Coordinates of C-alpha atoms in Angstrom, one line a residue:
M72 CA 16.8 -4.4 15.7
T73 CA 14.3 -6.2 13.9
D74 CA 10.6 -4.6 13.7
R75 CA 7.9 -6.3 14.4
Y76 CA 4.7 -6.8 12.5
A77 CA 1.6 -9.4 12.3
V78 CA -1.7 -9.8 10.8
I79 CA -4.6 -10.2 13.4
G80 CA -8.3 -12.0 13.0
H81 CA -10.1 -14.7 13.9
P82 CA -9.9 -17.4 12.6
I83 CA -6.2 -16.6 11.4
A84 CA -4.4 -20.0 11.0
H85 CA -5.5 -19.9 6.9
S86 CA -3.8 -16.6 6.7
K87 CA -1.1 -16.1 3.6
S88 CA -0.2 -12.9 4.9
P89 CA 3.2 -14.0 6.8
R90 CA 4.5 -15.6 3.8
I91 CA 3.8 -12.8 1.5
H92 CA 5.2 -10.0 3.8
A93 CA 8.4 -12.4 4.7
A94 CA 8.6 -12.6 0.5
F95 CA 8.6 -8.7 0.8
A96 CA 11.2 -8.3 3.4
A97 CA 13.7 -10.7 1.6
E98 CA 13.3 -9.0 -1.5
T99 CA 13.6 -5.3 -0.5
G100 CA 16.2 -6.1 2.3
Q101 CA 13.9 -5.1 5.3
D102 CA 14.6 -6.1 8.7
L103 CA 11.0 -7.5 9.8
S104 CA 9.0 -10.0 11.4
Y105 CA 5.8 -11.0 10.4
E106 CA 3.6 -13.1 12.5
A107 CA -0.1 -14.4 12.9
L108 CA -2.4 -13.5 16.0
L109 CA -5.5 -14.9 16.8
A110 CA -7.6 -12.3 19.0
P111 CA -10.4 -13.6 21.3
L112 CA -13.7 -12.2 19.2
D113 CA -14.0 -10.1 22.2
D114 CA -10.4 -8.7 23.0
F115 CA -9.2 -7.4 19.7
A116 CA -8.2 -4.4 21.3
G117 CA -6.2 -5.8 24.0
T118 CA -4.6 -8.6 21.4
W119 CA -3.4 -5.3 19.7
R120 CA -2.1 -3.1 23.0
R121 CA -0.1 -6.0 24.0
F122 CA 1.4 -6.6 20.7
V123 CA 2.3 -2.8 20.4
A124 CA 3.7 -3.2 24.2
A125 CA 6.0 -6.0 23.1
G126 CA 7.4 -4.2 20.2
G127 CA 4.9 -4.2 17.8
R128 CA 5.1 -1.7 15.0
G129 CA 2.3 -2.0 12.9
A130 CA -0.5 -4.9 11.7
N131 CA -2.7 -5.8 9.4
V132 CA -6.4 -6.4 10.5
T133 CA -8.2 -8.9 8.9
V134 CA -12.4 -10.4 9.6
P135 CA -13.8 -9.9 11.9
F136 CA -11.7 -6.4 13.2
K137 CA -11.9 -4.1 10.5
E138 CA -14.3 -2.0 12.1
E139 CA -13.3 -2.2 15.6
A140 CA -9.5 -1.3 14.2
W141 CA -11.1 1.9 13.0
R142 CA -12.6 2.8 16.3
L143 CA -9.3 2.6 18.0
C144 CA -7.3 4.7 15.7
D145 CA -6.3 8.0 16.8
V146 CA -5.3 8.8 13.3
R147 CA -7.2 7.3 10.0
S148 CA -6.6 8.3 6.0
P149 CA -9.1 9.7 4.1
R150 CA -9.7 6.3 2.4
A151 CA -9.8 4.4 5.6
E152 CA -12.8 7.4 6.8
Q153 CA -14.4 6.5 3.7
A154 CA -14.5 2.5 4.4
G155 CA -15.4 2.8 8.1
A156 CA -13.1 0.1 8.2
V157 CA -9.0 -0.3 8.8
N158 CA -7.0 -3.2 7.5
T159 CA -3.5 -1.5 8.4
L160 CA -2.4 -0.1 11.7
S161 CA 0.8 1.6 12.4
V162 CA 2.2 3.1 15.4
D163 CA 3.7 6.9 15.2
A164 CA 6.9 7.8 16.7
D165 CA 4.7 9.5 19.4
G166 CA 2.6 6.7 20.3
R167 CA -0.8 7.7 17.8
V168 CA -2.3 4.7 16.1
R169 CA -2.8 5.4 12.7
G170 CA -5.1 3.5 10.5
D171 CA -5.7 2.7 6.8
N172 CA -7.3 0.9 4.6
T173 CA -5.6 -0.7 1.4
D174 CA -8.3 -3.1 0.1
G175 CA -9.6 -0.7 -2.6
V176 CA -6.1 0.4 -3.4
G177 CA -5.4 -3.6 -3.9
L178 CA -8.2 -4.0 -6.2
V179 CA -8.1 -1.4 -8.3
R180 CA -3.9 -2.1 -9.1
D181 CA -5.0 -5.8 -9.4
I182 CA -7.8 -4.8 -12.1
A183 CA -6.1 -2.6 -14.0
D184 CA -2.3 -3.3 -13.6
N185 CA -2.2 -6.7 -13.5
A186 CA -5.3 -7.6 -15.7
G187 CA -5.2 -5.0 -17.8
W188 CA -8.7 -4.1 -17.7
P189 CA -9.3 -0.2 -17.7
L190 CA -11.4 1.2 -15.3
V191 CA -11.5 5.0 -16.6
G192 CA -15.1 5.9 -18.3
R193 CA -16.0 2.2 -17.5
R194 CA -19.6 1.3 -15.8
V195 CA -18.8 -1.2 -12.9
L196 CA -21.1 -3.7 -11.0
L197 CA -20.4 -4.2 -7.6
L198 CA -22.7 -7.0 -6.2
G199 CA -23.0 -6.7 -2.4
A200 CA -22.9 -3.5 0.2
G201 CA -21.0 -5.0 3.3
G202 CA -17.5 -4.2 4.2
A203 CA -15.9 -5.5 1.4
A204 CA -17.9 -3.4 -1.1
R205 CA -17.7 -0.6 1.3
G206 CA -13.8 -0.3 1.2
V207 CA -13.7 -0.2 -2.5
V208 CA -16.2 2.1 -3.7
G209 CA -14.0 5.2 -3.2
P210 CA -11.1 3.8 -4.9
L211 CA -13.1 2.6 -7.8
L212 CA -14.4 5.8 -8.5
A213 CA -10.7 7.6 -7.7
A214 CA -9.7 5.4 -10.7
G215 CA -11.7 7.0 -12.8
A216 CA -14.7 4.7 -13.4
G217 CA -17.7 6.1 -15.3
E218 CA -19.9 4.7 -13.0
V219 CA -20.6 2.4 -9.9
L220 CA -23.4 0.6 -9.8
I221 CA -24.3 -1.4 -6.4
A222 CA -26.1 -4.2 -5.9
N223 CA -27.1 -6.0 -2.7
R224 CA -29.7 -8.6 -1.4
T225 CA -31.6 -5.8 0.3
A226 CA -31.9 -2.8 -2.0
D227 CA -32.4 -0.2 0.9
K228 CA -28.5 -1.0 2.0
A229 CA -27.0 -0.6 -1.5
V230 CA -28.9 2.6 -1.8
A231 CA -27.6 4.2 1.5
L232 CA -24.0 3.0 0.5
A233 CA -24.2 4.8 -2.8
A234 CA -25.9 7.9 -1.2
L235 CA -22.9 8.1 1.3
F236 CA -20.3 8.3 -1.6
G237 CA -22.8 9.9 -4.1
S238 CA -22.9 13.1 -2.1
A239 CA -19.0 13.3 -0.5
G240 CA -17.8 15.6 -3.3
A241 CA -18.8 19.0 -4.2
A242 CA -20.8 17.4 -7.2
P243 CA -23.1 14.5 -7.1
L244 CA -20.9 11.3 -8.2
P245 CA -21.9 8.7 -10.3
V246 CA -22.6 5.8 -7.8
S247 CA -26.4 4.3 -7.4
G248 CA -27.8 1.1 -5.4
L249 CA -30.7 -1.4 -6.6
A250 CA -31.6 -4.9 -5.5
L251 CA -29.7 -7.9 -6.8
A252 CA -33.2 -9.2 -7.9
A253 CA -33.2 -6.0 -10.4
L254 CA -30.3 -6.8 -12.0
A255 CA -31.6 -9.1 -15.2
E256 CA -33.7 -5.7 -16.1
S257 CA -31.0 -3.5 -15.0
A258 CA -27.8 -5.4 -17.3
A259 CA -30.5 -5.3 -20.6
A260 CA -31.0 -1.9 -20.5
M261 CA -27.0 -0.7 -19.9
P262 CA -24.9 -3.3 -19.5
C263 CA -21.6 -3.1 -17.1
D264 CA -18.3 -3.3 -18.5
V265 CA -17.0 -4.9 -15.3
I266 CA -18.7 -6.9 -12.5
I267 CA -17.2 -7.6 -9.1
N268 CA -18.4 -9.7 -6.5
A269 CA -17.9 -8.4 -2.9
T270 CA -20.3 -10.8 -1.4
S271 CA -19.6 -13.5 0.7
A272 CA -21.5 -16.3 -1.8
S273 CA -17.8 -17.6 -3.6
L274 CA -17.0 -18.6 0.4
Q275 CA -20.5 -20.2 1.0
G276 CA -20.4 -22.0 -2.3
E277 CA -23.5 -20.0 -3.4
R278 CA -24.3 -18.3 -7.3
L279 CA -26.3 -15.6 -5.4
G280 CA -29.8 -17.0 -6.5
L281 CA -29.9 -14.8 -9.6
A282 CA -31.3 -16.0 -13.1
D283 CA -29.0 -16.7 -16.1
G284 CA -28.4 -14.0 -18.1
W285 CA -27.7 -11.1 -15.8
F286 CA -24.2 -11.0 -17.2
H287 CA -25.6 -9.9 -20.3
G288 CA -23.1 -7.2 -22.0
A289 CA -20.4 -7.5 -19.2
T290 CA -16.5 -7.8 -20.8
A291 CA -14.9 -9.2 -17.2
V292 CA -15.6 -10.2 -14.3
Y293 CA -13.8 -10.3 -10.9
D294 CA -14.3 -12.1 -7.5
M295 CA -12.9 -11.0 -4.4
M296 CA -12.7 -14.4 -3.2
Y297 CA -9.2 -16.5 -4.5
G298 CA -9.0 -20.3 -5.5
A299 CA -8.9 -22.4 -8.9
E300 CA -12.4 -21.6 -9.9
T301 CA -14.6 -19.9 -7.5
P302 CA -18.3 -20.3 -8.1
F303 CA -18.8 -16.9 -8.9
L304 CA -16.1 -17.4 -11.7
A305 CA -17.6 -21.1 -12.5
W306 CA -20.5 -19.1 -13.3
A307 CA -19.5 -16.2 -15.5
R308 CA -17.4 -19.2 -17.6
E309 CA -20.8 -20.9 -18.2
A310 CA -22.0 -18.1 -19.1
G311 CA -19.5 -17.2 -22.0
L312 CA -17.3 -14.8 -20.3
Q313 CA -13.7 -15.0 -21.5
Q314 CA -12.2 -12.5 -18.9
R315 CA -12.4 -13.5 -15.4
R316 CA -10.2 -13.1 -12.1
D317 CA -10.2 -14.2 -8.7
G318 CA -8.9 -12.0 -5.5
L319 CA -5.4 -13.9 -5.2
G320 CA -3.7 -10.4 -6.7
M321 CA -6.0 -8.1 -5.0
L322 CA -4.9 -10.1 -1.7
V323 CA -1.1 -9.7 -2.7
E324 CA -1.5 -5.8 -4.2
Q325 CA -3.7 -4.8 -0.4
A326 CA -0.5 -6.3 1.0
A327 CA 2.4 -4.4 -1.1
E328 CA 0.5 -1.3 -0.1
A329 CA 0.2 -2.0 3.9
F330 CA 4.5 -2.5 3.2
F331 CA 4.9 0.6 1.6
I332 CA 2.7 2.3 4.5
W333 CA 5.0 1.0 7.2
R334 CA 8.5 0.8 5.7
Q335 CA 8.1 3.3 2.6
V336 CA 9.1 0.7 0.0
R337 CA 7.4 -0.6 -2.7
P338 CA 7.8 -4.2 -2.9
R339 CA 7.3 -6.1 -6.2
T340 CA 4.2 -8.3 -6.3
D341 CA 4.2 -10.7 -9.6
A342 CA 6.8 -13.5 -8.3
V343 CA 5.0 -13.5 -4.9
M344 CA 1.5 -14.1 -7.0
A345 CA 2.8 -16.5 -9.1
A346 CA 4.1 -18.6 -5.6
L347 CA 0.9 -18.2 -4.0
R348 CA -1.1 -19.2 -7.4
A349 CA 1.2 -22.6 -7.8
N350 CA 0.5 -23.5 -4.1
L351 CA -3.3 -23.3 -4.6
P352 CA -5.5 -26.8 -5.1
S353 CA -6.8 -27.4 -8.1

């Protein structure tokens, strides 16, 4: 019997997840179907429960439902607890709902494995302190980043997120927060090796409103948004940074991790990434 999976979001028609998981299933010989489900903004839980009642085994969750998905879980992975958000739901044999968050591991794999940018011992600047950022701080630290600096328009939110992770272990972790406006001074004093944009600025066609020059000292930049060239990556190119990467690989790698959670089989990702890249608008 074919196992059913889905991605749930609002909006959802743009999602590449059905194509990605169909390719994973074909490559690994797994008997499954995968569909996109549009959930009403006020009824994510109902959409999920109806899907499960109809035989659904698991689902990816996208905006704006990741925090709501976290709340409906019976069991959460440590990385989901850290993130305060769930993007991968599974149903146990006993009917319990399990939640995980694969965003951070997807980012780290794309940066460290696909791009070949070292993270161990490096100073990482993470732009933004919202849900996207919260899901990747833990995995970046676990990957060996020497320091994670979180910068946000509102400094208090960045400081609060840094404190959450900085106090999570037996010893303080190298994570701190500051205001976006303070970046130029910080970059001059202690340059970051890798800069990651976890804000929605590229989606909105913005450049964060920062003065030129704050990229000082960086060797690589990454935008969680993807496209031919996001505004953030165009800005980095104009600043002379040679190593630039968008978030398409993160999208595929986090999907591969979800596929592994559901099927205990890890698919290859390179062919899927190449096919998606070939179809992006120029």
